C-alpha atoms as a printed R data frame, in Angstrom:
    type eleno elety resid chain resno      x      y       z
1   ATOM     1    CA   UNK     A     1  0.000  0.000   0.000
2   ATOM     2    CA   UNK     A     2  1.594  3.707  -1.120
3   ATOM     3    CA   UNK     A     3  2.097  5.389   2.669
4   ATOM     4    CA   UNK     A     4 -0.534  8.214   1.172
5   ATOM     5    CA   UNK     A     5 -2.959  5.953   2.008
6   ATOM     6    CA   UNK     A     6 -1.455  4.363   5.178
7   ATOM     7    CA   UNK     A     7 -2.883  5.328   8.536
8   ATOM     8    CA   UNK     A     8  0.174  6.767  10.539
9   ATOM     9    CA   UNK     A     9 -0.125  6.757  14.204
10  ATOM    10    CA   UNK     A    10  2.944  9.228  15.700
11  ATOM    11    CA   UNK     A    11  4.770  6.642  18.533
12  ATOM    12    CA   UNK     A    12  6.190  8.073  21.255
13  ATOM    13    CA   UNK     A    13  9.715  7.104  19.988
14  ATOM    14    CA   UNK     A    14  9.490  9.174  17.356
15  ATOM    15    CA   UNK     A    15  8.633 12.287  18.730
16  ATOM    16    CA   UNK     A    16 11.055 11.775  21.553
17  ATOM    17    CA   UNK     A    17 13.812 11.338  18.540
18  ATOM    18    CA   UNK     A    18 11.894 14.848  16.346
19  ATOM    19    CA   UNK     A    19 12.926 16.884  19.282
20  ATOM    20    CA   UNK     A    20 16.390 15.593  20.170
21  ATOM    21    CA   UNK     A    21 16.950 16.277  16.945
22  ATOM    22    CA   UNK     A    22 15.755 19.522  16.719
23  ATOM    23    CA   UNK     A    23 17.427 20.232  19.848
24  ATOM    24    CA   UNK     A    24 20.822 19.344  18.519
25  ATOM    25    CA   UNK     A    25 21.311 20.856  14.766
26  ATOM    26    CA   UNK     A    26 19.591 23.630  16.543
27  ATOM    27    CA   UNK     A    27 22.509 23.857  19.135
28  ATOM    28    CA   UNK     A    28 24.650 23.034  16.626
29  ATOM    29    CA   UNK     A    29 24.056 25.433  14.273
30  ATOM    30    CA   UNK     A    30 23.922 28.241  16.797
31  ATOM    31    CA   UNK     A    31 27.699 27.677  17.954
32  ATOM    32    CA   UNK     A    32 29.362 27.073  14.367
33  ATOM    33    CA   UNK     A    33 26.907 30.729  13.126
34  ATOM    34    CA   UNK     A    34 29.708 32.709  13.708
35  ATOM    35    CA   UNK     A    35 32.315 30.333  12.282
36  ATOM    36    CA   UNK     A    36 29.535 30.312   8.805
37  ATOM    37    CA   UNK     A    37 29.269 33.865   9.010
38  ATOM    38    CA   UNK     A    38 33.172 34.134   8.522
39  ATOM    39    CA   UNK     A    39 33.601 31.685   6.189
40  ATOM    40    CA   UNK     A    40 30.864 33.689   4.076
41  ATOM    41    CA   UNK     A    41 33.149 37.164   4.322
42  ATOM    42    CA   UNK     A    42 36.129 35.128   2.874
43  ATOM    43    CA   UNK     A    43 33.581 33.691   0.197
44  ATOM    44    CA   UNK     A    44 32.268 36.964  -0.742
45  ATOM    45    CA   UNK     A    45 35.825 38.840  -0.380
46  ATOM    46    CA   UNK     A    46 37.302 35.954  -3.261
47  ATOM    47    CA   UNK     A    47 33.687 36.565  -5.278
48  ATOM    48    CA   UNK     A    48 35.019 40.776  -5.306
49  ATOM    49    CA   UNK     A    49 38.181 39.453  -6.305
50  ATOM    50    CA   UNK     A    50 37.478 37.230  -9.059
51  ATOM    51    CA   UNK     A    51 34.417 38.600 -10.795
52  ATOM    52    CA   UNK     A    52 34.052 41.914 -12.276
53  ATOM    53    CA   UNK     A    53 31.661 43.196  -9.000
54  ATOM    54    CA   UNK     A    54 32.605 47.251  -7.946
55  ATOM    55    CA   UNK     A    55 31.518 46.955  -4.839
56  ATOM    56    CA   UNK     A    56 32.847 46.998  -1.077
57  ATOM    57    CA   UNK     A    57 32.547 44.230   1.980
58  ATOM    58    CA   UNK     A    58 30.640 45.096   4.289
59  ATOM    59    CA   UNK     A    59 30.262 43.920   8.204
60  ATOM    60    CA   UNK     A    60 27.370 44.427  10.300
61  ATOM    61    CA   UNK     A    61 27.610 42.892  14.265
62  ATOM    62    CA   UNK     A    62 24.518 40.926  15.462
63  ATOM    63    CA   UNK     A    63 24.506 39.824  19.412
64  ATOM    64    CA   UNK     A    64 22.043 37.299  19.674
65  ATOM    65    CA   UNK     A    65 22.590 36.916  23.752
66  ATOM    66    CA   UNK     A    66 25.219 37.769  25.955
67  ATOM    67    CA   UNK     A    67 27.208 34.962  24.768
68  ATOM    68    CA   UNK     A    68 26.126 34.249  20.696
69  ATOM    69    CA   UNK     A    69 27.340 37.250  18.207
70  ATOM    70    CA   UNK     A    70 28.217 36.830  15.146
71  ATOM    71    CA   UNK     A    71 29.828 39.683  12.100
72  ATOM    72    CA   UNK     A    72 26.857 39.382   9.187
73  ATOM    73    CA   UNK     A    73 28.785 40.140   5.896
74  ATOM    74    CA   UNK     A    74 27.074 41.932   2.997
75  ATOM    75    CA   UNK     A    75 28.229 43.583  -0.072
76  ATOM    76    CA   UNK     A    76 27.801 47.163  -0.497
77  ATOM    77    CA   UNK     A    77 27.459 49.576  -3.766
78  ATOM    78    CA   UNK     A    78 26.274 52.613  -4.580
79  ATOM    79    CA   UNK     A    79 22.999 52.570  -6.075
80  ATOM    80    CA   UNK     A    80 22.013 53.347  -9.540
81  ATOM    81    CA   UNK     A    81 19.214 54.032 -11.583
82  ATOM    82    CA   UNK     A    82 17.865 52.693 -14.618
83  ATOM    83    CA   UNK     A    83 19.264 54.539 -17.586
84  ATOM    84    CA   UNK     A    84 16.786 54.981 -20.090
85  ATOM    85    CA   UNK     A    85 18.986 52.393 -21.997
86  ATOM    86    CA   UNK     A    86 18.457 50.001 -19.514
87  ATOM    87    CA   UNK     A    87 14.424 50.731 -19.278
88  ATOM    88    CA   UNK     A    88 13.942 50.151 -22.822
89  ATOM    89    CA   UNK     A    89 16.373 47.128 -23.216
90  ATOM    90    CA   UNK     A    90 14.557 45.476 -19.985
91  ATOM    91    CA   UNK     A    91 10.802 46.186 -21.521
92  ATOM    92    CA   UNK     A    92 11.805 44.488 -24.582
93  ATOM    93    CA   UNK     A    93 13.492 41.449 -23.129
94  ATOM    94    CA   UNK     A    94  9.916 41.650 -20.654
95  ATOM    95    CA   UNK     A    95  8.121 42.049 -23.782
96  ATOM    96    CA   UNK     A    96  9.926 39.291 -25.748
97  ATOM    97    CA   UNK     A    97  9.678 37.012 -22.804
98  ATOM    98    CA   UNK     A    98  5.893 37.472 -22.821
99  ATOM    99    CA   UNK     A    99  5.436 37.192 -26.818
100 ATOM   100    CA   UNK     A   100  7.501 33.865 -26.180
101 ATOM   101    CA   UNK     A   101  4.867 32.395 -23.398
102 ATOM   102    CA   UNK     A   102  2.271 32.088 -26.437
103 ATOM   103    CA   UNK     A   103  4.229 29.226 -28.273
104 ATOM   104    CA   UNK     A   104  3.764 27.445 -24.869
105 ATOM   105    CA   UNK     A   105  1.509 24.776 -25.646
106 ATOM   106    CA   UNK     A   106  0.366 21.465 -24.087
107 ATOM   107    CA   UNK     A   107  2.022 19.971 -21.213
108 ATOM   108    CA   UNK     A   108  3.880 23.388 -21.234
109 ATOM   109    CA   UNK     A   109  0.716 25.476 -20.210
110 ATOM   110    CA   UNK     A   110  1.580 25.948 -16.239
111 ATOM   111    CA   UNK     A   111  4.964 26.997 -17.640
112 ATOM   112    CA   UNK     A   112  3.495 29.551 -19.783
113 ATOM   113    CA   UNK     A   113  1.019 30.408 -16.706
114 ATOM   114    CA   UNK     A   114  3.968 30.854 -13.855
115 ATOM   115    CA   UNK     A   115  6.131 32.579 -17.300
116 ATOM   116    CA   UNK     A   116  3.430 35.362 -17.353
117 ATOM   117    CA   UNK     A   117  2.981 35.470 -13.429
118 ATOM   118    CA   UNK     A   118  6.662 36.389 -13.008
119 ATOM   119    CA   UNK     A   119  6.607 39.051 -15.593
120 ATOM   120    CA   UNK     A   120  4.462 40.955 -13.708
121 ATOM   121    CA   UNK     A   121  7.291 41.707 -11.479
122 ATOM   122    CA   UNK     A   122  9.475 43.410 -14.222
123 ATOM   123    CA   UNK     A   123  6.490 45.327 -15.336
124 ATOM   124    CA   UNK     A   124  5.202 47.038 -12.297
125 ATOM   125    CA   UNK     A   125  8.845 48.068 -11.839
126 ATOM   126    CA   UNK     A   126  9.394 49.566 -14.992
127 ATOM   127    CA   UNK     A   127  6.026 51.232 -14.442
128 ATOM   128    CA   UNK     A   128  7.096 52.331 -11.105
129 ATOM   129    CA   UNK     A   129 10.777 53.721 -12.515
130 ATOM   130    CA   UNK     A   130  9.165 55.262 -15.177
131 ATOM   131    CA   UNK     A   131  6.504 57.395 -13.107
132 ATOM   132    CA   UNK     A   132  8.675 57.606  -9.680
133 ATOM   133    CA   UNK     A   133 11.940 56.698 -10.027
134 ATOM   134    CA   UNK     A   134 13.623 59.414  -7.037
135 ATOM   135    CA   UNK     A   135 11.305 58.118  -4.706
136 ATOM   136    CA   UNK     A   136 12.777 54.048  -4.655
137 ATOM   137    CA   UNK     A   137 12.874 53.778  -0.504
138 ATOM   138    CA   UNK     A   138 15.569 50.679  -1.162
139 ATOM   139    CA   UNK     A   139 18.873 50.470  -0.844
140 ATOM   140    CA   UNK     A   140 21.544 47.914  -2.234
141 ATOM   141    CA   UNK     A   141 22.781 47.791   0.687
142 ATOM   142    CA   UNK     A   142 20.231 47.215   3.011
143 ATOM   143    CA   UNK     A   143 18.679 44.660   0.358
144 ATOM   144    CA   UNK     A   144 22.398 42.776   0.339
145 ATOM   145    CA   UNK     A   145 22.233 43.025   4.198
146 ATOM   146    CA   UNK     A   146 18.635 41.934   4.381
147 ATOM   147    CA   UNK     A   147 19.385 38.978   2.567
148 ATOM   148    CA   UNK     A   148 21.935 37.433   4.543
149 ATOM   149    CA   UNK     A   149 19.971 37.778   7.438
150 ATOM   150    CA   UNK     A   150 16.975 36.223   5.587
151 ATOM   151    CA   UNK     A   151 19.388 33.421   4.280
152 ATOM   152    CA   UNK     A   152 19.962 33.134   8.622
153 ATOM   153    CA   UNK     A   153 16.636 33.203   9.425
154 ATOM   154    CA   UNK     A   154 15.611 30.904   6.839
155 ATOM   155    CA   UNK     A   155 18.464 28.291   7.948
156 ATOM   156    CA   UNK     A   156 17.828 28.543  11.657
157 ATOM   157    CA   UNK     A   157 14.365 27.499  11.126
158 ATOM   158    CA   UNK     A   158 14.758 24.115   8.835
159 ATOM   159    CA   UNK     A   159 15.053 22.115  12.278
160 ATOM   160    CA   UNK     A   160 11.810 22.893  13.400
161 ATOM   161    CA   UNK     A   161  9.913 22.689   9.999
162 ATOM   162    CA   UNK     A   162 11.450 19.182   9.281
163 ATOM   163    CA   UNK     A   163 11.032 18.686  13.045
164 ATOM   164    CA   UNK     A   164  7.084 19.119  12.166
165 ATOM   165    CA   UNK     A   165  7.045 17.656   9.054
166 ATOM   166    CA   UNK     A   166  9.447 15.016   8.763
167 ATOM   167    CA   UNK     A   167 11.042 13.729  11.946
168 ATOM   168    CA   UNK     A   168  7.389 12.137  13.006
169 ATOM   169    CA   UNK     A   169  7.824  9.733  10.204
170 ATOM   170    CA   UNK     A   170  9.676  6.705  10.932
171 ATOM   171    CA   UNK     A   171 12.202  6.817   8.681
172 ATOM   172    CA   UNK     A   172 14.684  6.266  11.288
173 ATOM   173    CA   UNK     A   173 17.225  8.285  13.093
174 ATOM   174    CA   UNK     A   174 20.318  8.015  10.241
175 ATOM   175    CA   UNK     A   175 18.157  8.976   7.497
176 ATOM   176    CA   UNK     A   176 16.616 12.331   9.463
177 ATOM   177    CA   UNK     A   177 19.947 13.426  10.763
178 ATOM   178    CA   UNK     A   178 21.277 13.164   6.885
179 ATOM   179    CA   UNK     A   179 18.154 15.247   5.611
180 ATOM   180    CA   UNK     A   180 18.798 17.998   8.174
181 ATOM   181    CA   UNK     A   181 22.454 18.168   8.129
182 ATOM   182    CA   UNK     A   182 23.014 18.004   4.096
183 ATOM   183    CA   UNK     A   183 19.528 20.543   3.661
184 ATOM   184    CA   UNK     A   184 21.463 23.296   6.078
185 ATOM   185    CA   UNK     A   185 24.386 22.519   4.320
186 ATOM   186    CA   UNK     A   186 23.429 23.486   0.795
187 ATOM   187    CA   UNK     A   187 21.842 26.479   2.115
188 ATOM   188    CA   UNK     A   188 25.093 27.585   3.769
189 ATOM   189    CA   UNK     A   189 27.105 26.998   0.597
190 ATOM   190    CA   UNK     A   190 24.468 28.702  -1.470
191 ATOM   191    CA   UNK     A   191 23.691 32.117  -0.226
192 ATOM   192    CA   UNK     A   192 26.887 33.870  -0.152
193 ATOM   193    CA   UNK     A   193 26.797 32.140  -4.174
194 ATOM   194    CA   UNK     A   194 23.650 33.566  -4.530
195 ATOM   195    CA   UNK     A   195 24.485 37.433  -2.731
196 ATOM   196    CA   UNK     A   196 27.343 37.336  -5.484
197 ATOM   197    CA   UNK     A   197 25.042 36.511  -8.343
198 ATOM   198    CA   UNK     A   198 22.596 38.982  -7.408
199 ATOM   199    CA   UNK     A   199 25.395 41.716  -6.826
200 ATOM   200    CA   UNK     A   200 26.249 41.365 -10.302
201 ATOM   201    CA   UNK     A   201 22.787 42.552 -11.357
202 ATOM   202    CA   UNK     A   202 22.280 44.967  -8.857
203 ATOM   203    CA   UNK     A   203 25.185 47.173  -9.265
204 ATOM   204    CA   UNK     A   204 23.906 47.596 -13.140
205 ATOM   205    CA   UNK     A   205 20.677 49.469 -11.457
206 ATOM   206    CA   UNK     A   206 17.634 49.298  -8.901
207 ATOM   207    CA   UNK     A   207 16.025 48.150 -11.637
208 ATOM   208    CA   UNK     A   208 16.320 44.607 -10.961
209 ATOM   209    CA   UNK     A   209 15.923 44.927  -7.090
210 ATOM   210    CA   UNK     A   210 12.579 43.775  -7.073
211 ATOM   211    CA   UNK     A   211 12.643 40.769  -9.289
212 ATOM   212    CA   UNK     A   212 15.988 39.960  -7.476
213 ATOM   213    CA   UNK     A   213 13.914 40.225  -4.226
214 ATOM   214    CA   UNK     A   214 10.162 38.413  -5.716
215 ATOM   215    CA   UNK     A   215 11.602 35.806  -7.908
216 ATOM   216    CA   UNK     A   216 15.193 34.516  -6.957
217 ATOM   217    CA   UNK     A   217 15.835 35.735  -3.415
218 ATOM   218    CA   UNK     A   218 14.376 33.627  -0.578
219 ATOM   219    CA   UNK     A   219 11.805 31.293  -2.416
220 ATOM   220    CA   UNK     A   220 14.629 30.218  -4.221
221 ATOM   221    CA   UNK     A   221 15.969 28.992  -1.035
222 ATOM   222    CA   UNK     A   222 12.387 27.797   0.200
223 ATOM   223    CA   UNK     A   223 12.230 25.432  -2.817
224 ATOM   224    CA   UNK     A   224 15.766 24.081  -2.016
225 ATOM   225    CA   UNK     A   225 14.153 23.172   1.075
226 ATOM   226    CA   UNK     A   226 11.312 21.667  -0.557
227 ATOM   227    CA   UNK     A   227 13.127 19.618  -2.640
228 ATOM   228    CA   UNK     A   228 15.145 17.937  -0.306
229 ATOM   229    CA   UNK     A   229 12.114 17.353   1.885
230 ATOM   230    CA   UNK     A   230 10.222 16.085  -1.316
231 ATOM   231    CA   UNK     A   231 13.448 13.741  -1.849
232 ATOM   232    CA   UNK     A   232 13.682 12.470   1.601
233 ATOM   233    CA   UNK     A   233  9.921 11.704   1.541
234 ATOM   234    CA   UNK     A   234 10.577  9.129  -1.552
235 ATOM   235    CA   UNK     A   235 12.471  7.340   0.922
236 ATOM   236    CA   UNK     A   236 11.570  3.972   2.930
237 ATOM   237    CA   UNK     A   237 10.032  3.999   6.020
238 ATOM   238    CA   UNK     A   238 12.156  1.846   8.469
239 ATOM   239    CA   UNK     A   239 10.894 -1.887   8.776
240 ATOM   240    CA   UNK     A   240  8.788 -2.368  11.915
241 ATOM   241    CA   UNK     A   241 10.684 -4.477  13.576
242 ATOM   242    CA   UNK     A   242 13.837 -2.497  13.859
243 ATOM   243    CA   UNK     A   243 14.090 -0.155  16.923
């Protein structure tokens, strides 16, 4: 029988197990934060280094308790408008993109759907640059800064969503330890690879902020989540007779 139609009764094992192990790659991921954080600053510092980013490093301190702070780095820039260069090459390419979603046909039709949702995004900005551009409230830097701390947030919190959603499975204690530990992983390695990609966009103009922000800034890193929750929920549960 597929377990969608199985009647799961939560034992007491296995919630004593969901919060022991929310418990410890909470713990553990508190301690090695400011370790992460640093290893980030020499990630980003080799990223200024190596691509073609004008930008500066920047360090903002973040005590926690009396005994847990930790140096967030971000990137900063000065920001720039759109050009009216860059306007009109972005409405055609938002243009383009939408002429494109019509050849979408078929299995490809949520494609084309979520292709046109997304280009909404583009357009109300160009709208909004076009009517107000002086009045943007954003920064670069406070967007850079605000998404490490996101990235953080969104991190600290994987224990307790897998400790609601997956750790009351029985799966087994190897297999929920792996999930956690390589899902906080890839998030780790990813963000400071993600602050870079999105610096090389961002220092071009506002422009892109909000598409930066909407489309690939944390529910990029909410679907990595899902997918490795969505993977580890392919696997077996753990034969009833083991312990």
């Amino acid at each position: 029988m597929h377990r969608a139609l199985t009647h799961f009764r939560l034992g007491p094992m296995n919630l004593v197990i969901a919060i022991s192990l929310f418990v410890f790659f909470t713990s553990v991921w508190l301690a090695f934060l400011p370790r992460v954080c640093h290893f980030w600053n020499r990630v980003l510092a080799l990223g200024i280094r190596m691509l073609p980013l004008h930008v500066e490093l920047g360090v903002t301190e973040h005590r926690l308790t009396r005994f847990l702070a930790f140096d967030i780095p971000y990137l900063r820039m000065e920001p720039v408008l759109p050009s009216s260069q860059a306007w009109w090459l972005t409405g055609a390419v938002t243009l383009a993109l939408f002429a494109a979603s019509f050849f979408l046909r078929g299995k490809l039709i949520p494609i084309m759907y979520l292709l046109r949702g997304i280009l909404l995004v583009p357009v109300t900005a160009l709208l909004y640059f076009a009517l107000l551009p002086a009045r943007f409230p954003h920064t670069p830097d406070s967007y850079m800064e605000g998404l490490v701390t996101a990235g953080i947030a969104l991190i600290s919190t994987v224990p307790l969503l897998f400790g609601l959603t997956y750790y009351i499975f029985d799966f087994g204690l190897l297999k929920k330890a792996f999930l956690t530990a390589i899902t906080m992983i890839h998030l780790a390695l990813f963000l400071p690879l993600q602050v870079l990609m999105q610096a090389l966009f961002l220092q071009k103009t506002v422009l892109f902020m909000p598409v930066l922000y909407i489309v690939f800034g944390m529910p990029i890193n909410i679907l990595i989540i899902i997918a490795f929750y969505s993977w580890g929920m392919t696997w077996f549960f753990r034969p009833a007779q083991q312990v």
